[in-house]
Amino acid sequence: MKRIYYFLIIALFSLIYFNNGAPPEIADRIMIHAVGIDRTQHGYNVTMQVFSPSGTGSDTAIDPSLPNVSLVSGKGITVNDAMKDCIIKLGGNVFLGQNRMIIFGKSIDLSKKDDIFGYFLASSDTFMNVDCAMAENTAAEILSVPIPGSAISSEKYPDMIEAAAADGRCLKTTFLDVIDSLESHDIAVILPIFSKTQKQTEGKSSDSAEGKESGGDEALPESELEIKNGALIVGGRARAQLTYEQMGIAGMLNGMGEYIRTEIKYDGVSRTKTFKLRSREVNVTRSGDDIDIYITCRLSPKDAQIFHSKRHDHNADMEAVKLLEKKSQALCDQLCAADSPELLNADLYLKRYFPSLYRQNKDDLDRLYKNISYHIKYM
Amino acid sequence: MNTISEYSLAAVLLVIKLFTLSMYVPVDGENPVITAVIFTIMSLIKLCTLIPLFYCAKKQGGYAALSGRFKAFGCIFFALGAAGLAAAVSDLLSTAIESVYPDRYTKFSITLIFFFICAYIASMGIKGFSRCSAGALFVILPLMLFVFYQMRGALLNDRLNFYADRPLPLINQTVKNLLEYTVDYFIFFGLLPYLKGSPSRAAGIYICADIIIVLLVLLTSASVMGSFWDNSGYIFFALSFSTFGSVIDRSDGIYLAISSGAAIICGSALLIVLKDSLNFFNGAKDKNILLISAAALTAICVFADNLQLSSQRLITPICLFSAAVLFIISCISAVRIKRIDVMKNERTAQS
């Protein structure tokens, strides 16, 4: 039998295959670029930033001077219901595959994992490494801030986190990190906080040569977003805030970050020093009930050093490293005493080095965690 | 002339292993590091069970036990095994793709097309088939390595440990889970008649590469997903959904292509084994047997799907039963060859 018959049969079945629910064209899809989740009295409020090109009538479809997004919000008892409410309002083929950001409101309780994460885990469009953050108040407020300057407003959120993390000012937390923390005993995670600031700038009176009305001295309100602090989430709820310096330190100590910074005063001059992590070694020892975790990090300076002598910069770096070591030790002591050592991967170290001890105490880990102490050394 | 080299056979088996890897679903509570260790041990045990075969091949170049009156038994055994595994592989692939992309693909449509594409590749003969496998491997491996290279910063982090709440039951569960994905053993024996060189070299190359690839995939997915690993479903696809924006915007499409391509190679290999077995009972042309087999298997799978019968359950019993039978036959062959050798030596010594 000739091979042509194979082709005919495959072609025939291909007609059925490709005609059976062909996927919609990209132009027909409604693309979600950012999602905000707020807890309300009766459930959850989800706010979505939807791609909406604003350049209609101009030469380009997308006008970079405009945010190119529109907002849609929905309510529901769970996030799944709220998302469906949004999708009903949008209509059409909603596509979550381009979502770049999930922002949680301040009042969120991450321990209710089925209510909050059920939709995202069930959807095959969700990418697990989207960035997650927290809003200073509500996520809807943050998502409603127009951010011009790029093709799509919501690209700014992960770009801001990326830039801050590269400067040791922020911890990049992905959706996977949040899901991972839900499996731990303390449900502990650190999220960067987006906050909204109002800035006012003085405007000069405009020239009337072109027929414009003069405006005199006017204050132009300019909204900005910034990442100032980090939310310390323990037990699923925001418990405290970390400064951006502490966020960078925590990120480097638990392996999620690469950069660390501090401000020092050297030779009477205040300066900031940023370091990149070269290597991180962890060793865990046990004596009796006490468990000591030793973290040794090798750092290399990241800042450009042009106008001073090498010796001068080296001395300044050593000062900065010593200061960082003290701050890191203080942060570790604070997290172990008041919050959760799981933020510094204590549970993972126990599972790796002392699995039988962890197994014996897994029903009463708080008692085990009280005996943990960290010892930080920077080189 | 209708033969392939050891390297070609190893390439075929590697592509088949990539298919089974893309279908791997961890059980609840499974620890990926423990799975990696158990898999390595099982691979080495697999290599050891092939030692009698290597002995037979070295002495006589094949099975002494499958000549003459035993050939009919062997052909029935391979025919039933190949048909059952082909149905199971089709079910596995179509279920996986339907669950990952429920809005785009259905089991019915995938099953319709799958066997005919496999039959087409099988109709190219063993040389054409091995060229397809080698080509698939040369495309798949660099893609996978490229994506893993971008994840290198996330590898071997603090998330890897040997901890298990109940170690012995977990090891038991993991071994049972891993046994579901051992179709390569059956195919190795099925394609042996085409092998020109040494089966020990083919097996050695394949198992070394197999261990490296599987460890890479398991440990990468464990490093990236952490404690979510055992709930992530198909780890291959879950890993692809964790790569947004790293290199390729949507690497899940690449993973879909890899798993589909590797499944077709696996299905083609099984159809070749089925065709050779059925050839013993009738003298029909290869292409006719392949087309009829493809049509029959399609009909069976579609019928079973409509009755909501899952043929995936056939994989483990067929793999285990066939591995046991093949091992026993290898041992019997090796003992017979040894006895024939001893008798020859005695006669030589007497004369």
Short mmCIF file of N, CA and C in Angstrom, two decimals, chain A residues 1-3 5-7 9-10 13-14 16-18 20-21 23 29 95 97-100 121 124-130 176-177 179-181 183-184 253-255 280 282 345 348-349 351-352 355-356 358-359 362, chain B residues 100-106 108-110 112-113 116-117 119-120 123-124 157-167 224-228 231 238 240-244 246 249-252 285-288 290-291:
data_model
loop_
_atom_site.label_atom_id
_atom_site.label_comp_id
_atom_site.label_asym_id
_atom_site.label_seq_id
_atom_site.Cartn_x
_atom_site.Cartn_y
_atom_site.Cartn_z
N MET A 1 0.85 -1.19 0.00
CA MET A 1 0.00 0.00 0.00
C MET A 1 0.89 1.24 0.00
N LYS A 2 0.57 2.19 -0.81
CA LYS A 2 1.48 3.33 -0.96
C LYS A 2 1.39 4.24 0.26
N ARG A 3 2.48 4.97 0.41
CA ARG A 3 2.53 5.86 1.57
C ARG A 3 1.55 7.00 1.45
N TYR A 5 -1.43 6.87 1.19
CA TYR A 5 -2.62 6.61 1.99
C TYR A 5 -2.43 7.09 3.42
N TYR A 6 -1.18 7.00 3.92
CA TYR A 6 -0.92 7.54 5.26
C TYR A 6 -1.22 9.04 5.28
N PHE A 7 -0.70 9.73 4.26
CA PHE A 7 -0.92 11.17 4.20
C PHE A 7 -2.39 11.52 4.16
N ILE A 9 -4.94 9.77 5.22
CA ILE A 9 -5.64 9.50 6.49
C ILE A 9 -5.27 10.56 7.52
N ILE A 10 -3.97 10.88 7.59
CA ILE A 10 -3.54 11.90 8.57
C ILE A 10 -4.18 13.24 8.23
N PHE A 13 -7.88 13.19 9.30
CA PHE A 13 -8.07 13.34 10.75
C PHE A 13 -7.59 14.70 11.23
N SER A 14 -6.62 15.27 10.53
CA SER A 14 -6.15 16.60 10.92
C SER A 14 -7.26 17.64 10.79
N ILE A 16 -10.35 17.14 11.37
CA ILE A 16 -11.18 17.05 12.59
C ILE A 16 -10.40 17.65 13.75
N TYR A 17 -9.12 17.35 13.79
CA TYR A 17 -8.27 17.78 14.92
C TYR A 17 -8.21 19.29 15.01
N PHE A 18 -7.96 19.94 13.87
CA PHE A 18 -7.76 21.39 13.93
C PHE A 18 -9.06 22.17 13.87
N ASN A 20 -11.59 21.29 15.66
CA ASN A 20 -12.27 21.04 16.92
C ASN A 20 -11.77 22.03 17.96
N GLY A 21 -12.33 23.19 18.02
CA GLY A 21 -11.97 24.16 19.05
C GLY A 21 -10.62 24.80 18.81
N PRO A 23 -7.80 27.50 18.83
CA PRO A 23 -7.62 28.57 19.81
C PRO A 23 -7.90 29.93 19.17
N ARG A 29 -7.93 38.18 22.01
CA ARG A 29 -7.83 37.84 23.43
C ARG A 29 -7.82 39.11 24.28
N PHE A 95 -7.19 36.05 28.83
CA PHE A 95 -5.92 35.34 28.81
C PHE A 95 -5.05 35.85 29.95
N GLY A 97 -2.08 34.51 30.67
CA GLY A 97 -0.70 34.10 30.46
C GLY A 97 0.30 35.25 30.41
N GLN A 98 -0.19 36.49 30.21
CA GLN A 98 0.73 37.64 30.19
C GLN A 98 0.72 38.40 31.52
N ASN A 99 0.12 37.80 32.53
CA ASN A 99 0.07 38.46 33.83
C ASN A 99 1.48 38.59 34.40
N ARG A 100 1.87 39.81 34.80
CA ARG A 100 3.24 40.03 35.28
C ARG A 100 3.31 40.22 36.79
N LEU A 121 -3.89 28.17 40.55
CA LEU A 121 -3.30 26.84 40.43
C LEU A 121 -4.10 25.97 39.46
N SER A 124 -4.28 26.81 33.54
CA SER A 124 -3.03 26.44 32.86
C SER A 124 -2.34 27.67 32.27
N ASP A 125 -2.98 28.84 32.38
CA ASP A 125 -2.35 30.05 31.86
C ASP A 125 -1.44 30.71 32.89
N THR A 126 -1.56 30.30 34.13
CA THR A 126 -0.80 30.99 35.18
C THR A 126 0.65 30.57 35.13
N PHE A 127 1.54 31.55 35.10
CA PHE A 127 2.96 31.25 35.22
C PHE A 127 3.36 31.37 36.68
N MET A 128 4.14 30.38 37.10
CA MET A 128 4.44 30.23 38.52
C MET A 128 5.47 31.23 38.99
N ASN A 129 6.19 31.86 38.06
CA ASN A 129 7.22 32.77 38.54
C ASN A 129 6.85 34.23 38.32
N VAL A 130 5.53 34.53 38.34
CA VAL A 130 5.14 35.94 38.31
C VAL A 130 5.53 36.56 39.66
N LEU A 176 5.68 31.18 43.10
CA LEU A 176 6.15 29.87 43.60
C LEU A 176 6.67 29.98 45.03
N ASP A 177 7.36 31.08 45.32
CA ASP A 177 7.89 31.26 46.69
C ASP A 177 6.73 31.38 47.68
N ILE A 179 3.66 30.12 47.27
CA ILE A 179 3.03 28.79 47.37
C ILE A 179 3.88 27.88 48.25
N ASP A 180 5.19 27.97 48.07
CA ASP A 180 6.12 27.16 48.84
C ASP A 180 5.99 27.45 50.32
N SER A 181 5.83 28.74 50.65
CA SER A 181 5.75 29.12 52.07
C SER A 181 4.46 28.60 52.70
N GLU A 183 3.29 25.75 52.50
CA GLU A 183 3.48 24.37 52.96
C GLU A 183 4.28 24.32 54.26
N SER A 184 4.84 25.46 54.66
CA SER A 184 5.69 25.44 55.85
C SER A 184 4.84 25.59 57.11
N LEU A 253 20.56 36.22 52.87
CA LEU A 253 20.79 35.14 53.84
C LEU A 253 19.96 33.90 53.51
N ASN A 254 18.76 34.09 52.95
CA ASN A 254 17.95 32.90 52.65
C ASN A 254 18.08 32.43 51.20
N GLY A 255 19.02 33.05 50.48
CA GLY A 255 19.32 32.55 49.15
C GLY A 255 18.45 33.08 48.04
N ARG A 280 27.85 31.43 49.24
CA ARG A 280 27.17 31.35 50.55
C ARG A 280 27.31 29.93 51.05
N VAL A 282 26.57 27.25 54.26
CA VAL A 282 25.75 27.07 55.47
C VAL A 282 26.22 25.81 56.18
N ASN A 345 15.06 30.03 56.25
CA ASN A 345 15.18 28.62 55.85
C ASN A 345 15.60 27.68 56.99
N LEU A 348 14.33 24.16 56.44
CA LEU A 348 15.02 23.41 55.40
C LEU A 348 16.36 22.89 55.92
N TYR A 349 17.05 23.74 56.72
CA TYR A 349 18.34 23.29 57.26
C TYR A 349 18.15 22.14 58.23
N LYS A 351 15.75 19.94 58.15
CA LYS A 351 15.40 18.74 57.38
C LYS A 351 16.62 18.14 56.73
N ARG A 352 17.56 19.01 56.37
CA ARG A 352 18.75 18.50 55.67
C ARG A 352 19.75 17.91 56.66
N PRO A 355 17.32 15.42 60.12
CA PRO A 355 15.95 15.02 59.74
C PRO A 355 15.21 14.28 60.85
N SER A 356 15.93 13.46 61.60
CA SER A 356 15.23 12.70 62.65
C SER A 356 14.77 13.63 63.77
N TYR A 358 13.92 16.78 63.37
CA TYR A 358 12.76 17.49 62.81
C TYR A 358 11.53 16.61 62.85
N ARG A 359 11.72 15.34 62.49
CA ARG A 359 10.59 14.39 62.47
C ARG A 359 10.01 14.20 63.88
N LYS A 362 8.05 17.53 64.80
CA LYS A 362 7.28 18.24 63.78
C LYS A 362 5.90 18.68 64.28
N VAL B 100 -3.42 19.51 30.60
CA VAL B 100 -2.65 20.76 30.64
C VAL B 100 -3.30 21.84 29.77
N TYR B 101 -3.86 21.42 28.64
CA TYR B 101 -4.51 22.37 27.73
C TYR B 101 -5.95 21.95 27.48
N PRO B 102 -6.82 22.06 28.47
CA PRO B 102 -8.18 21.53 28.30
C PRO B 102 -9.00 22.29 27.25
N ASP B 103 -8.64 23.56 27.01
CA ASP B 103 -9.45 24.34 26.06
C ASP B 103 -9.05 24.10 24.62
N ARG B 104 -7.88 23.51 24.42
CA ARG B 104 -7.39 23.40 23.04
C ARG B 104 -7.45 21.99 22.49
N TYR B 105 -7.10 21.01 23.32
CA TYR B 105 -6.94 19.66 22.79
C TYR B 105 -7.84 18.69 23.54
N THR B 106 -8.32 17.69 22.78
CA THR B 106 -9.13 16.65 23.43
C THR B 106 -8.45 15.30 23.20
N PHE B 108 -9.76 12.59 22.24
CA PHE B 108 -10.26 11.98 21.01
C PHE B 108 -9.41 12.42 19.81
N SER B 109 -9.18 13.70 19.68
CA SER B 109 -8.46 14.21 18.51
C SER B 109 -7.00 13.76 18.53
N ILE B 110 -6.41 13.73 19.71
CA ILE B 110 -5.00 13.31 19.79
C ILE B 110 -4.88 11.83 19.43
N LEU B 112 -6.81 10.06 17.54
CA LEU B 112 -7.07 9.83 16.11
C LEU B 112 -5.81 9.96 15.28
N ILE B 113 -5.04 10.98 15.63
CA ILE B 113 -3.87 11.30 14.80
C ILE B 113 -2.64 10.50 15.20
N PHE B 116 -1.53 7.02 13.45
CA PHE B 116 -1.23 7.08 12.02
C PHE B 116 0.10 7.78 11.76
N ILE B 117 0.41 8.76 12.58
CA ILE B 117 1.72 9.37 12.44
C ILE B 117 2.80 8.38 12.84
N ALA B 119 2.56 5.15 12.63
CA ALA B 119 2.64 4.13 11.57
C ALA B 119 3.44 4.65 10.38
N TYR B 120 3.27 5.93 10.09
CA TYR B 120 4.02 6.50 8.97
C TYR B 120 5.51 6.45 9.23
N SER B 123 6.79 2.99 9.04
CA SER B 123 6.85 2.47 7.67
C SER B 123 8.15 2.85 6.96
N MET B 124 8.92 3.74 7.55
CA MET B 124 10.19 4.14 6.93
C MET B 124 11.24 3.07 7.09
N ASN B 157 19.69 24.46 45.48
CA ASN B 157 19.57 25.44 46.56
C ASN B 157 19.17 24.74 47.85
N ASP B 158 18.79 25.54 48.85
CA ASP B 158 18.49 24.98 50.17
C ASP B 158 17.28 24.06 50.17
N ARG B 159 16.50 24.08 49.08
CA ARG B 159 15.25 23.31 49.09
C ARG B 159 15.48 21.81 48.97
N LEU B 160 16.68 21.39 48.61
CA LEU B 160 16.95 19.96 48.41
C LEU B 160 17.36 19.32 49.72
N ASN B 161 16.68 18.25 50.09
CA ASN B 161 17.05 17.50 51.29
C ASN B 161 16.47 16.10 51.16
N PHE B 162 16.90 15.23 52.09
CA PHE B 162 16.44 13.84 52.06
C PHE B 162 15.28 13.58 53.02
N TYR B 163 14.67 14.64 53.49
CA TYR B 163 13.69 14.46 54.56
C TYR B 163 12.43 13.79 54.03
N ALA B 164 11.86 12.90 54.84
CA ALA B 164 10.54 12.32 54.55
C ALA B 164 9.87 12.05 55.89
N ASP B 165 8.58 12.33 55.97
CA ASP B 165 7.85 12.08 57.22
C ASP B 165 7.87 10.61 57.59
N ARG B 166 7.66 9.75 56.57
CA ARG B 166 7.74 8.30 56.81
C ARG B 166 8.58 7.72 55.67
N PRO B 167 9.88 7.50 55.94
CA PRO B 167 10.80 7.17 54.83
C PRO B 167 10.46 5.86 54.10
N VAL B 224 13.44 24.46 41.83
CA VAL B 224 12.57 25.59 41.46
C VAL B 224 11.26 25.55 42.24
N MET B 225 10.68 24.36 42.39
CA MET B 225 9.33 24.28 42.96
C MET B 225 9.29 24.04 44.46
N GLY B 226 10.36 23.56 45.04
CA GLY B 226 10.41 23.40 46.48
C GLY B 226 9.38 22.41 46.97
N SER B 227 8.67 22.76 48.03
CA SER B 227 7.72 21.82 48.61
C SER B 227 6.45 21.68 47.78
N PHE B 228 6.32 22.49 46.75
CA PHE B 228 5.15 22.38 45.86
C PHE B 228 5.34 21.27 44.83
N ASN B 231 2.93 18.35 44.41
CA ASN B 231 1.57 18.72 44.01
C ASN B 231 1.52 19.37 42.64
N ALA B 238 5.01 21.59 34.63
CA ALA B 238 5.07 22.53 35.76
C ALA B 238 6.36 23.34 35.68
N SER B 240 7.97 24.05 32.97
CA SER B 240 7.86 24.98 31.85
C SER B 240 7.04 26.20 32.24
N PHE B 241 6.06 26.03 33.15
CA PHE B 241 5.26 27.16 33.59
C PHE B 241 6.00 28.02 34.61
N SER B 242 7.22 27.64 34.94
CA SER B 242 8.01 28.46 35.87
C SER B 242 9.10 29.22 35.15
N THR B 243 9.01 29.31 33.82
CA THR B 243 10.11 29.93 33.08
C THR B 243 9.66 31.18 32.35
N PHE B 244 8.59 31.78 32.76
CA PHE B 244 8.06 32.94 32.05
C PHE B 244 9.11 34.04 31.97
N SER B 246 12.13 34.10 31.23
CA SER B 246 13.55 33.86 31.48
C SER B 246 14.32 33.87 30.15
N ASP B 249 9.40 33.20 26.10
CA ASP B 249 8.23 33.71 26.80
C ASP B 249 7.29 32.61 27.27
N ARG B 250 7.05 31.63 26.41
CA ARG B 250 6.15 30.55 26.80
C ARG B 250 6.81 29.22 26.44
N SER B 251 7.63 28.74 27.36
CA SER B 251 8.34 27.50 27.04
C SER B 251 7.44 26.29 27.19
N ASP B 252 6.21 26.47 27.64
CA ASP B 252 5.32 25.30 27.70
C ASP B 252 5.01 24.78 26.31
N LYS B 285 2.47 -7.53 3.75
CA LYS B 285 3.49 -6.47 3.60
C LYS B 285 3.51 -5.64 4.89
N ASP B 286 4.71 -5.12 5.19
CA ASP B 286 4.89 -4.34 6.43
C ASP B 286 3.92 -3.16 6.49
N LYS B 287 3.79 -2.46 5.35
CA LYS B 287 2.96 -1.23 5.37
C LYS B 287 1.49 -1.58 5.65
N ASN B 288 1.05 -2.71 5.11
CA ASN B 288 -0.34 -3.10 5.36
C ASN B 288 -0.54 -3.41 6.83
N LEU B 290 1.14 -2.28 9.32
CA LEU B 290 1.22 -1.05 10.12
C LEU B 290 -0.07 -0.25 10.04
N LEU B 291 -0.62 -0.15 8.83
CA LEU B 291 -1.84 0.65 8.68
C LEU B 291 -3.00 -0.01 9.42
#
